[in-house]
Amino acid sequence: MTDQASAADSGTADIPGKPTSASRTTLSHIMTHNDTNLLGTVHGGVIMKLVDDAAGAVAGRHSGGPAVTASMDEMAFLEPVRVGDLVHVKAQVNWTGRTSMEVGVRVLAERWNESAPPTQVGSAYLVFAAVDSDGRPRRVPPVLPETERDKRRYQEAQIRRTHRLARRRAIRELREKRVAEGFED
Protein backbone atom coordinates (compact mmCIF):
# COMPACT_ATOMS: atom_id res chain seq x y z
CA MET A 1 0.00 0.00 0.00
CA THR A 2 1.40 3.41 -0.87
CA ASP A 3 1.56 6.28 1.57
CA GLN A 4 -0.99 8.19 -0.51
CA ALA A 5 -3.37 5.22 -0.60
CA SER A 6 -3.10 4.74 3.14
CA ALA A 7 -3.76 8.44 3.71
CA ALA A 8 -6.85 8.30 1.53
CA ASP A 9 -8.07 5.14 3.28
CA SER A 10 -7.65 6.69 6.72
CA GLY A 11 -9.58 9.83 5.80
CA THR A 12 -6.59 12.11 6.34
CA ALA A 13 -5.83 12.96 2.70
CA ASP A 14 -6.46 16.68 3.35
CA ILE A 15 -4.07 16.81 6.31
CA PRO A 16 -0.44 17.12 5.17
CA GLY A 17 1.67 14.14 6.17
CA LYS A 18 4.69 14.37 8.44
CA PRO A 19 7.91 12.42 8.00
CA THR A 20 8.88 9.90 10.64
CA SER A 21 11.87 12.02 11.64
CA ALA A 22 9.69 15.06 12.48
CA SER A 23 8.53 13.63 15.79
CA ARG A 24 11.24 11.06 16.62
CA THR A 25 12.74 11.68 20.06
CA THR A 26 15.07 10.30 22.71
CA LEU A 27 14.44 10.64 26.43
CA SER A 28 17.46 9.94 28.67
CA HIS A 29 17.40 9.36 32.41
CA ILE A 30 19.95 8.14 34.94
CA MET A 31 18.65 5.42 37.25
CA THR A 32 18.99 5.92 41.01
CA HIS A 33 18.20 3.95 44.15
CA ASN A 34 14.70 5.49 44.11
CA ASP A 35 14.01 3.50 40.93
CA THR A 36 14.79 0.03 42.30
CA ASN A 37 12.59 -2.94 43.07
CA LEU A 38 13.07 -5.50 45.86
CA LEU A 39 15.70 -7.32 43.80
CA GLY A 40 17.89 -4.22 43.57
CA THR A 41 17.38 -3.66 39.85
CA VAL A 42 15.29 -0.92 38.28
CA HIS A 43 11.57 -1.55 38.63
CA GLY A 44 9.82 -2.45 35.37
CA GLY A 45 7.16 0.14 36.12
CA VAL A 46 9.80 2.89 36.12
CA ILE A 47 10.92 1.79 32.66
CA MET A 48 7.29 1.60 31.50
CA LYS A 49 6.67 5.17 32.66
CA LEU A 50 9.70 6.39 30.73
CA VAL A 51 8.43 4.49 27.68
CA ASP A 52 4.98 6.08 28.04
CA ASP A 53 6.51 9.55 28.54
CA ALA A 54 8.69 9.32 25.42
CA ALA A 55 5.89 7.80 23.33
CA GLY A 56 3.48 10.50 24.52
CA ALA A 57 5.92 13.24 23.51
CA VAL A 58 6.25 11.69 20.05
CA ALA A 59 2.47 11.28 19.66
CA GLY A 60 1.85 14.87 20.74
CA ARG A 61 4.50 16.19 18.37
CA HIS A 62 3.19 14.18 15.45
CA SER A 63 -0.47 14.99 16.04
CA GLY A 64 0.18 18.64 16.90
CA GLY A 65 -1.62 18.50 20.23
CA PRO A 66 -2.75 16.30 23.10
CA ALA A 67 -2.67 12.53 22.70
CA VAL A 68 -3.56 9.89 25.28
CA THR A 69 -2.32 6.35 25.72
CA ALA A 70 -4.91 3.91 24.38
CA SER A 71 -2.87 0.73 24.79
CA MET A 72 0.57 -0.67 25.36
CA ASP A 73 1.46 -4.03 23.97
CA GLU A 74 4.47 -6.20 23.40
CA MET A 75 6.45 -4.56 26.20
CA ALA A 76 9.54 -6.73 26.36
CA PHE A 77 12.21 -6.53 29.03
CA LEU A 78 15.36 -8.00 27.53
CA GLU A 79 17.96 -7.23 30.21
CA PRO A 80 17.82 -5.83 33.75
CA VAL A 81 18.58 -2.16 34.28
CA ARG A 82 20.78 -1.26 37.25
CA VAL A 83 21.30 1.74 39.47
CA GLY A 84 23.75 4.04 37.72
CA ASP A 85 22.62 3.07 34.24
CA LEU A 86 21.91 5.88 31.84
CA VAL A 87 18.70 4.83 30.09
CA HIS A 88 17.84 6.14 26.62
CA VAL A 89 14.25 5.71 25.43
CA LYS A 90 13.99 6.18 21.66
CA ALA A 91 10.52 6.59 20.19
CA GLN A 92 8.95 7.23 16.80
CA VAL A 93 5.55 7.07 15.13
CA ASN A 94 5.38 3.85 13.10
CA TRP A 95 1.84 4.11 11.73
CA THR A 96 -1.16 6.41 11.78
CA GLY A 97 -4.86 5.88 11.35
CA ARG A 98 -7.60 8.48 11.32
CA THR A 99 -7.24 9.46 15.00
CA SER A 100 -4.69 6.99 16.35
CA MET A 101 -0.96 6.41 16.09
CA GLU A 102 1.27 3.47 16.88
CA VAL A 103 4.53 4.53 18.51
CA GLY A 104 7.46 2.14 18.62
CA VAL A 105 9.93 2.44 21.48
CA ARG A 106 13.40 1.01 22.07
CA VAL A 107 15.01 1.18 25.49
CA LEU A 108 18.81 1.24 25.72
CA ALA A 109 21.03 1.33 28.80
CA GLU A 110 24.68 2.14 29.38
CA ARG A 111 26.81 2.55 32.47
CA TRP A 112 27.04 6.24 33.26
CA ASN A 113 30.81 6.07 33.81
CA GLU A 114 31.87 3.71 30.99
CA SER A 115 32.39 4.26 27.29
CA ALA A 116 30.91 0.92 26.18
CA PRO A 117 28.06 1.19 23.67
CA PRO A 118 24.48 1.08 25.00
CA THR A 119 22.69 -2.28 25.19
CA GLN A 120 19.06 -2.70 24.17
CA VAL A 121 17.18 -3.62 27.34
CA GLY A 122 13.57 -3.33 26.21
CA SER A 123 11.05 -2.47 23.54
CA ALA A 124 7.36 -1.69 23.33
CA TYR A 125 4.54 -0.64 21.05
CA LEU A 126 1.95 1.85 22.23
CA VAL A 127 -1.20 3.17 20.59
CA PHE A 128 -2.13 6.79 21.22
CA ALA A 129 -5.35 8.58 20.37
CA ALA A 130 -5.20 12.27 19.53
CA VAL A 131 -7.82 14.23 21.47
CA ASP A 132 -9.23 17.74 21.35
CA SER A 133 -9.76 20.05 24.31
CA ASP A 134 -12.97 18.19 25.21
CA GLY A 135 -11.24 14.81 25.15
CA ARG A 136 -12.86 13.71 21.88
CA PRO A 137 -10.80 12.00 19.17
CA ARG A 138 -9.33 14.29 16.54
CA ARG A 139 -7.69 13.50 13.22
CA VAL A 140 -3.94 13.08 12.89
CA PRO A 141 -1.62 13.67 9.95
CA PRO A 142 -0.45 10.59 8.07
CA VAL A 143 3.08 9.46 8.89
CA LEU A 144 5.44 9.41 5.93
CA PRO A 145 8.06 6.66 6.33
CA GLU A 146 11.43 7.89 5.10
CA THR A 147 13.78 4.91 5.19
CA GLU A 148 13.46 1.23 4.40
CA ARG A 149 13.46 0.59 8.16
CA ASP A 150 10.59 3.09 8.59
CA LYS A 151 8.66 1.36 5.79
CA ARG A 152 9.18 -2.04 7.43
CA ARG A 153 7.99 -0.63 10.79
CA TYR A 154 4.92 0.85 9.08
CA GLN A 155 4.03 -2.52 7.53
CA GLU A 156 4.61 -4.40 10.81
CA ALA A 157 2.44 -1.84 12.62
CA GLN A 158 -0.41 -2.55 10.20
CA ILE A 159 -0.12 -6.26 11.07
CA ARG A 160 -0.20 -5.48 14.81
CA ARG A 161 -3.27 -3.27 14.29
CA THR A 162 -5.07 -6.07 12.44
CA HIS A 163 -4.27 -8.43 15.33
CA ARG A 164 -5.40 -5.92 17.97
CA LEU A 165 -8.73 -5.40 16.21
CA ALA A 166 -9.27 -9.15 15.68
CA ARG A 167 -8.51 -9.87 19.34
CA ARG A 168 -10.90 -7.14 20.50
CA ARG A 169 -13.64 -8.44 18.18
CA ALA A 170 -13.17 -12.07 19.29
CA ILE A 171 -13.34 -11.12 22.97
CA ARG A 172 -16.48 -9.00 22.42
CA GLU A 173 -18.15 -11.85 20.51
CA LEU A 174 -17.28 -14.37 23.24
CA ARG A 175 -18.70 -12.10 25.94
CA GLU A 176 -21.89 -11.53 23.96
CA LYS A 177 -22.25 -15.27 23.44
CA ARG A 178 -21.79 -15.97 27.16
CA VAL A 179 -24.42 -13.35 28.06
CA ALA A 180 -26.81 -14.89 25.51
CA GLU A 181 -26.23 -18.29 27.15
CA GLY A 182 -27.15 -16.82 30.54
CA PHE A 183 -23.68 -16.43 32.04
CA GLU A 184 -23.00 -13.25 33.96
CA ASP A 185 -19.39 -12.16 34.03
Short mmCIF file of N, CA, C and O in Angstrom, two decimals, residues 130-175:
data_model
loop_
_atom_site.label_atom_id
_atom_site.label_comp_id
_atom_site.label_asym_id
_atom_site.label_seq_id
_atom_site.Cartn_x
_atom_site.Cartn_y
_atom_site.Cartn_z
N ALA A 130 -5.24 10.82 19.46
CA ALA A 130 -5.20 12.27 19.53
C ALA A 130 -6.56 12.76 20.01
O ALA A 130 -7.59 12.25 19.58
N VAL A 131 -6.56 13.72 20.92
CA VAL A 131 -7.82 14.23 21.47
C VAL A 131 -7.84 15.75 21.40
O VAL A 131 -6.81 16.41 21.42
N ASP A 132 -9.07 16.29 21.33
CA ASP A 132 -9.23 17.74 21.35
C ASP A 132 -9.37 18.22 22.79
O ASP A 132 -9.23 17.43 23.73
N SER A 133 -9.67 19.49 22.96
CA SER A 133 -9.76 20.05 24.31
C SER A 133 -10.89 19.47 25.14
O SER A 133 -10.89 19.57 26.37
N ASP A 134 -11.86 18.84 24.49
CA ASP A 134 -12.97 18.19 25.21
C ASP A 134 -12.73 16.69 25.40
O ASP A 134 -13.62 15.99 25.88
N GLY A 135 -11.56 16.22 25.00
CA GLY A 135 -11.24 14.81 25.15
C GLY A 135 -11.79 13.91 24.06
O GLY A 135 -11.75 12.69 24.18
N ARG A 136 -12.33 14.51 23.00
CA ARG A 136 -12.86 13.71 21.88
C ARG A 136 -11.76 13.45 20.86
O ARG A 136 -10.87 14.30 20.66
N PRO A 137 -11.83 12.31 20.18
CA PRO A 137 -10.80 12.00 19.17
C PRO A 137 -10.74 13.07 18.08
O PRO A 137 -11.76 13.63 17.69
N ARG A 138 -9.53 13.35 17.65
CA ARG A 138 -9.33 14.29 16.54
C ARG A 138 -8.39 13.65 15.52
O ARG A 138 -7.61 12.75 15.86
N ARG A 139 -8.47 14.10 14.30
CA ARG A 139 -7.69 13.50 13.22
C ARG A 139 -6.21 13.82 13.36
O ARG A 139 -5.84 14.86 13.90
N VAL A 140 -5.39 12.90 12.85
CA VAL A 140 -3.94 13.08 12.89
C VAL A 140 -3.38 13.07 11.47
O VAL A 140 -3.98 12.48 10.57
N PRO A 141 -2.24 13.71 11.28
CA PRO A 141 -1.62 13.67 9.95
C PRO A 141 -1.08 12.26 9.66
O PRO A 141 -0.66 11.55 10.58
N PRO A 142 -1.07 11.87 8.40
CA PRO A 142 -0.45 10.59 8.07
C PRO A 142 1.05 10.65 8.37
O PRO A 142 1.66 11.72 8.28
N VAL A 143 1.62 9.53 8.73
CA VAL A 143 3.08 9.46 8.89
C VAL A 143 3.66 9.07 7.54
O VAL A 143 3.09 8.25 6.81
N LEU A 144 4.77 9.68 7.19
CA LEU A 144 5.44 9.41 5.93
C LEU A 144 6.77 8.71 6.20
O LEU A 144 7.75 9.38 6.56
N PRO A 145 6.80 7.39 6.09
CA PRO A 145 8.06 6.66 6.33
C PRO A 145 9.14 7.15 5.36
O PRO A 145 8.87 7.35 4.18
N GLU A 146 10.34 7.33 5.90
CA GLU A 146 11.43 7.89 5.10
C GLU A 146 12.44 6.85 4.65
O GLU A 146 12.97 6.94 3.55
N THR A 147 12.74 5.89 5.49
CA THR A 147 13.78 4.91 5.19
C THR A 147 13.16 3.54 4.99
O THR A 147 11.97 3.34 5.29
N GLU A 148 13.96 2.61 4.53
CA GLU A 148 13.46 1.23 4.40
C GLU A 148 13.06 0.68 5.77
O GLU A 148 12.08 -0.04 5.89
N ARG A 149 13.80 1.02 6.80
CA ARG A 149 13.46 0.59 8.16
C ARG A 149 12.12 1.17 8.58
O ARG A 149 11.29 0.48 9.16
N ASP A 150 11.88 2.46 8.28
CA ASP A 150 10.59 3.09 8.59
C ASP A 150 9.45 2.40 7.84
O ASP A 150 8.37 2.19 8.40
N LYS A 151 9.69 2.05 6.58
CA LYS A 151 8.66 1.36 5.79
C LYS A 151 8.35 -0.01 6.37
O LYS A 151 7.19 -0.42 6.44
N ARG A 152 9.40 -0.73 6.81
CA ARG A 152 9.18 -2.04 7.43
C ARG A 152 8.37 -1.87 8.72
O ARG A 152 7.41 -2.61 8.96
N ARG A 153 8.72 -0.88 9.54
CA ARG A 153 7.99 -0.63 10.79
C ARG A 153 6.53 -0.28 10.51
O ARG A 153 5.64 -0.70 11.25
N TYR A 154 6.29 0.48 9.47
CA TYR A 154 4.92 0.85 9.08
C TYR A 154 4.13 -0.42 8.74
O TYR A 154 3.00 -0.60 9.21
N GLN A 155 4.71 -1.29 7.93
CA GLN A 155 4.03 -2.52 7.53
C GLN A 155 3.79 -3.43 8.74
O GLN A 155 2.71 -4.02 8.89
N GLU A 156 4.78 -3.57 9.61
CA GLU A 156 4.61 -4.40 10.81
C GLU A 156 3.53 -3.81 11.72
O GLU A 156 2.76 -4.55 12.33
N ALA A 157 3.46 -2.49 11.80
CA ALA A 157 2.44 -1.84 12.62
C ALA A 157 1.04 -2.14 12.09
O ALA A 157 0.10 -2.33 12.88
N GLN A 158 0.88 -2.19 10.78
CA GLN A 158 -0.41 -2.55 10.20
C GLN A 158 -0.81 -3.97 10.60
O GLN A 158 -1.98 -4.23 10.89
N ILE A 159 0.16 -4.88 10.64
CA ILE A 159 -0.12 -6.26 11.07
C ILE A 159 -0.55 -6.27 12.54
O ILE A 159 -1.53 -6.92 12.90
N ARG A 160 0.18 -5.54 13.38
CA ARG A 160 -0.20 -5.48 14.81
C ARG A 160 -1.59 -4.89 14.98
O ARG A 160 -2.37 -5.38 15.80
N ARG A 161 -1.93 -3.87 14.19
CA ARG A 161 -3.27 -3.27 14.29
C ARG A 161 -4.34 -4.29 13.92
O ARG A 161 -5.36 -4.41 14.61
N THR A 162 -4.11 -5.03 12.85
CA THR A 162 -5.07 -6.07 12.44
C THR A 162 -5.25 -7.08 13.57
O THR A 162 -6.39 -7.46 13.88
N HIS A 163 -4.18 -7.47 14.23
CA HIS A 163 -4.27 -8.43 15.33
C HIS A 163 -4.99 -7.83 16.54
O HIS A 163 -5.79 -8.51 17.19
N ARG A 164 -4.71 -6.57 16.85
CA ARG A 164 -5.40 -5.92 17.97
C ARG A 164 -6.91 -5.89 17.73
O ARG A 164 -7.70 -6.19 18.63
N LEU A 165 -7.31 -5.48 16.52
CA LEU A 165 -8.73 -5.40 16.21
C LEU A 165 -9.39 -6.77 16.21
O LEU A 165 -10.51 -6.93 16.71
N ALA A 166 -8.71 -7.79 15.69
CA ALA A 166 -9.27 -9.15 15.68
C ALA A 166 -9.42 -9.68 17.10
O ALA A 166 -10.43 -10.30 17.44
N ARG A 167 -8.44 -9.43 17.95
CA ARG A 167 -8.51 -9.87 19.34
C ARG A 167 -9.66 -9.20 20.06
O ARG A 167 -10.45 -9.84 20.75
N ARG A 168 -9.80 -7.88 19.86
CA ARG A 168 -10.90 -7.14 20.50
C ARG A 168 -12.25 -7.67 20.04
O ARG A 168 -13.16 -7.88 20.84
N ARG A 169 -12.39 -7.92 18.73
CA ARG A 169 -13.64 -8.44 18.18
C ARG A 169 -13.96 -9.83 18.73
O ARG A 169 -15.09 -10.12 19.13
N ALA A 170 -12.96 -10.71 18.79
CA ALA A 170 -13.17 -12.07 19.29
C ALA A 170 -13.58 -12.06 20.76
O ALA A 170 -14.48 -12.82 21.16
N ILE A 171 -12.98 -11.21 21.55
CA ILE A 171 -13.34 -11.12 22.97
C ILE A 171 -14.77 -10.60 23.13
O ILE A 171 -15.56 -11.12 23.91
N ARG A 172 -15.11 -9.55 22.36
CA ARG A 172 -16.48 -9.00 22.42
C ARG A 172 -17.50 -10.06 22.03
O ARG A 172 -18.53 -10.23 22.70
N GLU A 173 -17.22 -10.81 20.96
CA GLU A 173 -18.15 -11.85 20.51
C GLU A 173 -18.30 -12.96 21.56
O GLU A 173 -19.41 -13.44 21.80
N LEU A 174 -17.21 -13.35 22.19
CA LEU A 174 -17.28 -14.37 23.24
C LEU A 174 -18.13 -13.88 24.41
O LEU A 174 -18.98 -14.62 24.92
N ARG A 175 -17.91 -12.64 24.82
CA ARG A 175 -18.70 -12.10 25.94
C ARG A 175 -20.18 -12.02 25.59
O ARG A 175 -21.03 -12.34 26.43
#
